[in-house]
XYZ file of C-alpha atoms in Angstrom:
463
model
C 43.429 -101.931 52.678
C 40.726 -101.754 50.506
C 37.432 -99.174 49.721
C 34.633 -100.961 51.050
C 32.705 -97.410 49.811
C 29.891 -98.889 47.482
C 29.921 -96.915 43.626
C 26.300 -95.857 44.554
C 27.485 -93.998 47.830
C 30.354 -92.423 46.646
C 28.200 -90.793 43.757
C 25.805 -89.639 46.634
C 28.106 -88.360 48.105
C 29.688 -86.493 44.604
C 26.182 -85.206 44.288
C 25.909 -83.663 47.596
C 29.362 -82.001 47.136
C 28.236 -80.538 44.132
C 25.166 -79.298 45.057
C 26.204 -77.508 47.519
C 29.180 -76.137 45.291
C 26.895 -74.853 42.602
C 23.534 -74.276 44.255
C 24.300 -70.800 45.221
C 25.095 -69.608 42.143
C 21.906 -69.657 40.165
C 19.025 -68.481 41.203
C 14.801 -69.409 39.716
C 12.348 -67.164 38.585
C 9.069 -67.512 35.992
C 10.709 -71.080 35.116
C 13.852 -68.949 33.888
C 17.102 -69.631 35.455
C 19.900 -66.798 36.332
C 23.317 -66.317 36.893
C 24.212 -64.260 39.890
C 27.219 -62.737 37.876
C 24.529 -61.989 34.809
C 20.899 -61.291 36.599
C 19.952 -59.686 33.361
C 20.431 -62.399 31.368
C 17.376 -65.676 31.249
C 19.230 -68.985 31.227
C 17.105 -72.437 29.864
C 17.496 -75.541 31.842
C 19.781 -76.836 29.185
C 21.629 -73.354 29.078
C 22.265 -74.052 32.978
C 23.138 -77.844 32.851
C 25.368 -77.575 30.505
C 27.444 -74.090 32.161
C 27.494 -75.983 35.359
C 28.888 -79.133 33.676
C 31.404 -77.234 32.527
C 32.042 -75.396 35.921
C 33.012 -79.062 36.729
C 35.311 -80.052 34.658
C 37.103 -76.839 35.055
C 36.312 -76.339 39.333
C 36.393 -80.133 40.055
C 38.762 -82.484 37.916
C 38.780 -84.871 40.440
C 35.025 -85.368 39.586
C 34.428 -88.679 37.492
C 31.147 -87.692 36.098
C 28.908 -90.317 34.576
C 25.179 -90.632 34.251
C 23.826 -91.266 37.826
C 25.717 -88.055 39.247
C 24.339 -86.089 36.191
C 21.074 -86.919 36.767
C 20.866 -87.060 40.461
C 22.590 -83.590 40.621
C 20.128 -81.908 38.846
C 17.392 -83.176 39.983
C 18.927 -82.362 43.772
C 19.583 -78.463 42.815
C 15.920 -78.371 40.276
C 12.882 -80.846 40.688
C 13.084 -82.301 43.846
C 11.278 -80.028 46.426
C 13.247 -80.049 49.421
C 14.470 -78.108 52.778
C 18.352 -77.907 52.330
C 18.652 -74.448 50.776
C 22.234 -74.838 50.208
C 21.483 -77.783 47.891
C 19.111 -76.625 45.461
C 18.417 -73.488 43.126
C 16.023 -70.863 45.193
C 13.377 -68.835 43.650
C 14.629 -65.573 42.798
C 12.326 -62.761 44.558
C 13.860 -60.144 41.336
C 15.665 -58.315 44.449
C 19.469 -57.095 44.175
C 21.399 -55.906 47.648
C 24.719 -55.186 48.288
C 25.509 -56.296 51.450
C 29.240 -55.619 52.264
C 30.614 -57.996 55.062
C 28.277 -60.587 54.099
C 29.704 -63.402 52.393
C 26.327 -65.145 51.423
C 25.786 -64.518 47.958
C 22.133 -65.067 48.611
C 19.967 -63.215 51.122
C 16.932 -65.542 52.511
C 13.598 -63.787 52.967
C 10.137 -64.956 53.158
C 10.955 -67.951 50.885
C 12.478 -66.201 48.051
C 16.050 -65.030 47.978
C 18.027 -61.838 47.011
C 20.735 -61.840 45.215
C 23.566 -60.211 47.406
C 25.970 -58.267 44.718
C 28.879 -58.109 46.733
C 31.527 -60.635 47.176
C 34.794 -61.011 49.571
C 38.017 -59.683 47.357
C 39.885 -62.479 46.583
C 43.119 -60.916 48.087
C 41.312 -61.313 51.454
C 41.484 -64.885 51.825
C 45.570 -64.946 51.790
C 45.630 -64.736 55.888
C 48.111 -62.158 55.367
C 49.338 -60.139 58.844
C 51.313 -57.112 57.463
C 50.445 -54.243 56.808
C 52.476 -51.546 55.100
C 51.288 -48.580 52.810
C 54.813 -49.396 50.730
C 54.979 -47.142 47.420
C 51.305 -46.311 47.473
C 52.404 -43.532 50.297
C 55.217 -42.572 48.035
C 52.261 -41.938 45.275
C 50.035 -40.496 47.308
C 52.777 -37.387 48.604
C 53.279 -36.838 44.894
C 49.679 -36.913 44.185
C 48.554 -35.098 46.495
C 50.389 -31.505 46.790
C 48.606 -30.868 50.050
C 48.633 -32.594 53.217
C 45.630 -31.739 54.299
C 43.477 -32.792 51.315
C 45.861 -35.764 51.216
C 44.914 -36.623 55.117
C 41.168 -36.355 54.386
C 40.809 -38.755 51.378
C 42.796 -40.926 53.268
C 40.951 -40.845 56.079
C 38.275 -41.376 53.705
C 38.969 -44.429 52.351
C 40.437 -45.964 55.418
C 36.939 -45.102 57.256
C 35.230 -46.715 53.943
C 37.009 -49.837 53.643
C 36.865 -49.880 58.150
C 32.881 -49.524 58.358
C 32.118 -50.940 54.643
C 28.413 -51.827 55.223
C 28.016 -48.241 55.607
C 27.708 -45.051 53.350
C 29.977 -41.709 53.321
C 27.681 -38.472 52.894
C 30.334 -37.185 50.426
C 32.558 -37.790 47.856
C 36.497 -36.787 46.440
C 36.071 -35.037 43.350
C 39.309 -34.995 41.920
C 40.529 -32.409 39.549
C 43.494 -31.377 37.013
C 43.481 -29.204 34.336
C 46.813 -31.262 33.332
C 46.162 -34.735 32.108
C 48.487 -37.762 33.253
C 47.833 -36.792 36.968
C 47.859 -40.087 38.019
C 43.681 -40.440 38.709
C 42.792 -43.143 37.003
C 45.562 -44.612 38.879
C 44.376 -43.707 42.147
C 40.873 -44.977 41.019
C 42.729 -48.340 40.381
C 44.111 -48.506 44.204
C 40.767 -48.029 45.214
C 39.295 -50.364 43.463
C 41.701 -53.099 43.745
C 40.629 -52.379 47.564
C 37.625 -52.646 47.234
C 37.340 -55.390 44.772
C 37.283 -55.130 41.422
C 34.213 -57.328 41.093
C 32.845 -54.845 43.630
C 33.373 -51.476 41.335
C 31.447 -49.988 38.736
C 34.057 -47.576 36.604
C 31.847 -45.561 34.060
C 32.692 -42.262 31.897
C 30.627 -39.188 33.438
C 27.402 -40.365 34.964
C 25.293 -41.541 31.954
C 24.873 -45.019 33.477
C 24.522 -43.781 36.984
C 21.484 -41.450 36.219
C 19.953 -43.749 33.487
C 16.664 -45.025 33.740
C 18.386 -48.802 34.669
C 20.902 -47.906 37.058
C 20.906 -51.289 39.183
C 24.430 -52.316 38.184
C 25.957 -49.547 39.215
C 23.393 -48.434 42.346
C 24.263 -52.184 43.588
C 28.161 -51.872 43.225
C 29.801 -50.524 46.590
C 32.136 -48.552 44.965
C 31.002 -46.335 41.669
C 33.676 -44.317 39.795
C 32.847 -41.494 37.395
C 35.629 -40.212 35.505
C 35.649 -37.145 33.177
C 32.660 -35.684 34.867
C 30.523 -32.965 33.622
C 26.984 -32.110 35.131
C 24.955 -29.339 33.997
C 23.927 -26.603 36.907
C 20.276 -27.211 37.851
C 20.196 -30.426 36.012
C 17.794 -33.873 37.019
C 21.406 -35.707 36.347
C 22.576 -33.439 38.818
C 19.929 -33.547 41.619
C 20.121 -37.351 41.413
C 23.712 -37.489 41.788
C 23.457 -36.006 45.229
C 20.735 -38.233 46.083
C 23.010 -41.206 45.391
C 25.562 -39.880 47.643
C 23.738 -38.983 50.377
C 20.564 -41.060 50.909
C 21.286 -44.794 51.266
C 17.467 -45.621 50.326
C 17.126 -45.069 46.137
C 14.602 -46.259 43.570
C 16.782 -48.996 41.618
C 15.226 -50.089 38.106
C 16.180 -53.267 36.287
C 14.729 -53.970 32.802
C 12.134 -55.798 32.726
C 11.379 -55.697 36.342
C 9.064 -52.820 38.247
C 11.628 -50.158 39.887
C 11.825 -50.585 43.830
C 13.395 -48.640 46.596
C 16.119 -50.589 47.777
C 19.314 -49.273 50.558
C 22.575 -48.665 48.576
C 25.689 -48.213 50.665
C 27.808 -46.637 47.676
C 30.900 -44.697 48.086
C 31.376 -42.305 45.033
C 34.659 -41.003 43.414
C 34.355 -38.385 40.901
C 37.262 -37.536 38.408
C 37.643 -34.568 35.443
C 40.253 -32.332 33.706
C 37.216 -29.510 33.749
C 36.806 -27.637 36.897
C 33.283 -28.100 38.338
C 31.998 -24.812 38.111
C 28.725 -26.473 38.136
C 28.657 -27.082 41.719
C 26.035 -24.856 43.961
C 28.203 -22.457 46.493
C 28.628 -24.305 50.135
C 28.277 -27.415 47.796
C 28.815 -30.466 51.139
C 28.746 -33.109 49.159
C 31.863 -33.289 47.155
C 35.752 -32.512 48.637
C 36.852 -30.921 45.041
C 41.036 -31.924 45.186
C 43.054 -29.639 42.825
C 45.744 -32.762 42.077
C 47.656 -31.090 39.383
C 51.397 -31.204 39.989
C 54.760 -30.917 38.246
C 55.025 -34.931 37.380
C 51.970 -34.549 35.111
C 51.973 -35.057 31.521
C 54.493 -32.451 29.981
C 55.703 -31.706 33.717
C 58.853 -31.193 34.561
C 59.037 -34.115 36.521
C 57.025 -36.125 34.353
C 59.621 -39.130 33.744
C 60.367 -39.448 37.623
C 56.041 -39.810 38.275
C 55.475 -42.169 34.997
C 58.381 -44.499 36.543
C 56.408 -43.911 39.777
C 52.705 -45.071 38.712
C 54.789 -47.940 36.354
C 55.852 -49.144 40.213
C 52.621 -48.458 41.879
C 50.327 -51.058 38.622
C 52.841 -53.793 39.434
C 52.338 -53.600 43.347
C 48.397 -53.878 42.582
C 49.278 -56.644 40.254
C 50.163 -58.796 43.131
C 47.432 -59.415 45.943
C 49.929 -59.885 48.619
C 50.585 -56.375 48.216
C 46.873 -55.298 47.734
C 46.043 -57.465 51.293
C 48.966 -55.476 53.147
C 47.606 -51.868 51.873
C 44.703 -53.248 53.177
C 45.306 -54.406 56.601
C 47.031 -50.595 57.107
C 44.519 -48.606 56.126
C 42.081 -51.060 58.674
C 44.232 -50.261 60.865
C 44.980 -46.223 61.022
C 43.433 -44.104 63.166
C 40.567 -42.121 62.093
C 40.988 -38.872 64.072
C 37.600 -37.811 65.975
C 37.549 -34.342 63.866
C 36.974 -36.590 60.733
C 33.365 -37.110 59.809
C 32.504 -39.671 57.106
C 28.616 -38.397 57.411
C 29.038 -34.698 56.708
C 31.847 -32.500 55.017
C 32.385 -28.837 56.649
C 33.399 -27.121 53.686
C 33.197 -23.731 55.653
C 35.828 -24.508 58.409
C 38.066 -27.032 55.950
C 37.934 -25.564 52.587
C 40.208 -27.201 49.596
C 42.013 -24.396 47.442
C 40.115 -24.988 44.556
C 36.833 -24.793 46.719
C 37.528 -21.370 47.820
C 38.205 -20.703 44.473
C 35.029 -22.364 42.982
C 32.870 -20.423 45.866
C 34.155 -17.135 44.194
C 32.428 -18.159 40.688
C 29.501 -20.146 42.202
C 26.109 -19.721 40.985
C 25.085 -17.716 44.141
C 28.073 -15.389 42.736
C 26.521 -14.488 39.684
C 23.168 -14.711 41.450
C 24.402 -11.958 43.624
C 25.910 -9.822 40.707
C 22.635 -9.996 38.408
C 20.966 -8.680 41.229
C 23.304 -5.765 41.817
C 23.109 -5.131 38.124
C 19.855 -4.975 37.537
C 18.425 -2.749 40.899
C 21.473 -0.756 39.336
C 19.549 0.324 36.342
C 15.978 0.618 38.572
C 14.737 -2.444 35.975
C 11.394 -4.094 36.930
C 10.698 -5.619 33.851
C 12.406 -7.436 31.314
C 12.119 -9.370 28.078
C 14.040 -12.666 28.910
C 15.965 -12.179 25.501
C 17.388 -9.050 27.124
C 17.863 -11.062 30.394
C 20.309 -13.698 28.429
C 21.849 -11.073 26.506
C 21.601 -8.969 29.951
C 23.678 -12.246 31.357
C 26.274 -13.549 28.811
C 27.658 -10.265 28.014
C 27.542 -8.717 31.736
C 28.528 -11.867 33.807
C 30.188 -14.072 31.212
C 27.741 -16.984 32.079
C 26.193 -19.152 30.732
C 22.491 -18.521 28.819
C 21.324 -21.638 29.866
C 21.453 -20.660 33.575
C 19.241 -17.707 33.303
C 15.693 -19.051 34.347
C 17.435 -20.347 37.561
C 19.448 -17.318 38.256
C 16.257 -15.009 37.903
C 13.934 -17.777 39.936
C 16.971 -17.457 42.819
C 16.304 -13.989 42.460
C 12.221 -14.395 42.504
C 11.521 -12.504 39.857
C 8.172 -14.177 37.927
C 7.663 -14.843 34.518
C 4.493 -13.784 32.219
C 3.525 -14.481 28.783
C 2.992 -10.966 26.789
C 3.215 -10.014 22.842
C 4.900 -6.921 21.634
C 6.661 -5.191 18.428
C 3.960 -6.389 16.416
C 5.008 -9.933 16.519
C 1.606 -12.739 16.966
C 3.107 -14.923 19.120
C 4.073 -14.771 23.322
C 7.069 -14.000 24.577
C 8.160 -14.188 28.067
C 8.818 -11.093 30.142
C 10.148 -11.164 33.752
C 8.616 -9.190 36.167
C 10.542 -7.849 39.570
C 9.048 -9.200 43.081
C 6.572 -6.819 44.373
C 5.976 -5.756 40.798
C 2.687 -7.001 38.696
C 1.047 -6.451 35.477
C -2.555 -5.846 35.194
C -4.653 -4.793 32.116
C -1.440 -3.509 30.505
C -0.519 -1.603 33.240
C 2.984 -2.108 35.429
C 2.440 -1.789 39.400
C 4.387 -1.793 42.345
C 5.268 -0.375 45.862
C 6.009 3.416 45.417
C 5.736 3.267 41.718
C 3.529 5.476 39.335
C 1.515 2.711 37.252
C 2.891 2.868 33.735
C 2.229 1.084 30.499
C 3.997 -2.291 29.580
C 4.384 -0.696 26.246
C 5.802 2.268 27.429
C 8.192 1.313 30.088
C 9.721 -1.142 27.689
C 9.736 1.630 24.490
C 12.199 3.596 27.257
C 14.302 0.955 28.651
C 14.508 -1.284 25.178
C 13.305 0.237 21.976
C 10.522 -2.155 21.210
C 6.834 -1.165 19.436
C 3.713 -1.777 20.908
C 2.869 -4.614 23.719
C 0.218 -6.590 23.946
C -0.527 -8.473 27.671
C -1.690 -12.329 26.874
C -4.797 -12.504 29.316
């Protein structure tokens, strides 16, 4: 029976297949062109006709390309002005969302588009029915030397991966002095999960608090490993933004910053225990995961043998779609809560431990220290000196300790020197014209009240 198909349909019909194949997967902006997989990067029309050729050959072998499907493609996906969005390159409104759930790569609004980041994991189109934790449970009970903490990031991640257009309010932090713990392994089973084209693995959180953050801001799951935040810091007061508010200022170069929603889930790794963290800290479950299989453990042979069997069950995605289909389907008990994390009630070890050398700690102790000693004013190079070698903490935490402690700084010169130094002054306790005042206290010279509690010459007050 023969094709009664004319050559001039059947490349119509080529172009129309191809169109569609390829016209959500560059976007327009400015007369630039952009790959969804590299926003960042300006394509020229040739740039773009000749990756999407080569798309063809590669996607589409079948596809006997000559000049009239050439031409007519591209003038189908770039000059014609037409209706059939699916068929053509839309203009690009400079937007990025991460819509999990969503399998449009491109979100239609107003005319322009934005480019959704996310993207199904490929392991979820195998139709696969099992489900079965297999030796990823083994792993975990290793891991994990406590059930409860090993329930809760469970839990975790199963309510994560179950409601995945959503946000957690907190994050695992997980910790071991002992390297070869198995956490960049764990980070792999969650991000094999998740998708690997949906994770953003960085070291610390240099990328994740720099100025152009939309990479990893537009990822839905963002791994920091070997973290280390400074107490008080801007890194960390926009880390617990990230975490917890799922609207964020997101900044890509070139383009003005806008505040876009962010459904992130964070997972924070180090071998340095995060004494950093503010006391009744709700925002990370710190996980003390150091056990005997670690690196130099006495059962370090049996665990390396162990995370050797775990990499080649993520190789395959049969495996990967099974995890997956268990932890969619396990309970999430009603005294979980994704959305806040009751530290007080459920505490980790390490937490409790961590709460005993917390900030508010040595907040507490400077306090006791100093009413000790009847001080009620202070040169703040006796106030560091007054805090390293007293409380063992560090000097760079002193103008928050004595600002938790409301004590207020002034400018004053003494010992003959010409230049200010600062002086801290207790609450309820000012200077004027030289003079120290306060509540039940005999006015007294700046000069001498400081000759009696640190040797010092003369004092000038800065007016």
């Amino acid at each position: 029976m023969s094709d009664n198909t004319s050559p001039a349909t059947n490349d119509q019909t080529q172009i129309a297949m191809l169109a569609k194949s390829y016209g959500n997967q560059i976007v327009r902006r400015d007369n630039k062109f952009y790959d969804l997989e590299h926003l960042g990067t300006p394509l020229s029309r040739v740039d773009v006709e000749m990756m999407i050729l080569n798309r063809i050959r590669e996607e589409h072998p079948q596809v006997k390309l000559n000049k009239e499907i050439f031409k007519g493609l591209f003038q189908l996906l770039i000059d014609k002005r037409h209706t059939d969005i699916d068929r053509c390159f839309q203009v690009w409104s400079g937007a990025t969302v991460c819509e999990p759930g969503n399998p449009n790569r491109l979100i239609m609004k107003r005319g322009s588009v934005a480019a959704n980041t996310w993207s199904v994991p490929e392991y979820r189109g195998l139709k696969i029915n099992a489900a079965e934790l297999g030796v990823i449970e083994e792993f975990f009970r290793l891991f994990f030397q406590n059930d409860h903490d090993r329930e809760r990031v469970i839990n975790w991640l199963a309510w994560c991966l179950q409601n995945e257009d959503q946000k957690p309010s907190w994050a695992p932090f997980l910790f071991s002095r002992g390297k070869g713990t198995g956490k960049s392994t764990t980070c792999r089973i969650f991000a094999e999960l998740f998708g690997v084209q949906n994770t953003v693995t960085q070291n610390n959180v240099a990328k994740l608090t720099q100025q152009f953050n939309s990479t990893v801001l537009t990822s839905k799951l963002v791994i920091s490993e070997e973290t280390q935040i400074k107490p008080g810091s801007p890194q960390s007061n926009a880390i617990k933004t990230f975490i917890t508010d799922p609207f964020v200022l997101i900044e890509r170069k070139g383009m003005e910053a806008e505040r876009a929603k962010q459904c992130c889930c964070f997972v924070f790794t180090s071998n340095f225990s995060p004494t950093w963290m503010d006391e009744g800290e709700r925002r990370y479950l710190v996980v003390d995961v150091n056990h005997e299989g670690r690196s130099g453990g006495q059962r370090a042979n049996e665990f390396s043998d162990l995370v050797g069997r775990v990499h080649r069950f993520l190789d395959e995605p049969a495996n990967v779609a099974r995890l997956y289909n268990a932890l969619m389907r396990r309970p999430i008990p009603e005294t979980f809560n994704a959305k806040a994390l009751n530290v007080a009630d459920h505490p980790t070890p390490i937490m409790q431990r961590l709460q005993q050398t917390s900030r508010q700690t040595i907040v507490d102790q400077l306090e006791e220290l100093l009413n000790g000693r009847g001080l009620v004013v202070l040169p703040e190079a006796n106030v560091v000196e007054f805090v390293r070698t007293n409380l063992n903490a560090n000097m760079n935490q002193t103008k928050h300790l004595m600002d938790d402690l409301e004590w207020q700084k002034a400018k004053v010169k003494w010992g003959g020197k010409d230049f200010a130094r600062a002086i801290w002054v207790k609450p309820g306790f000012w200077i004027e014209r030289g003079r120290i005042h306060g509540p039940d206290f005999e006015p007294v010279k700046v000069t001498e009240y400081l000759e009696a509690n640190d040797p010092a010459t003369e004092v000038e007050i800065i007016t």
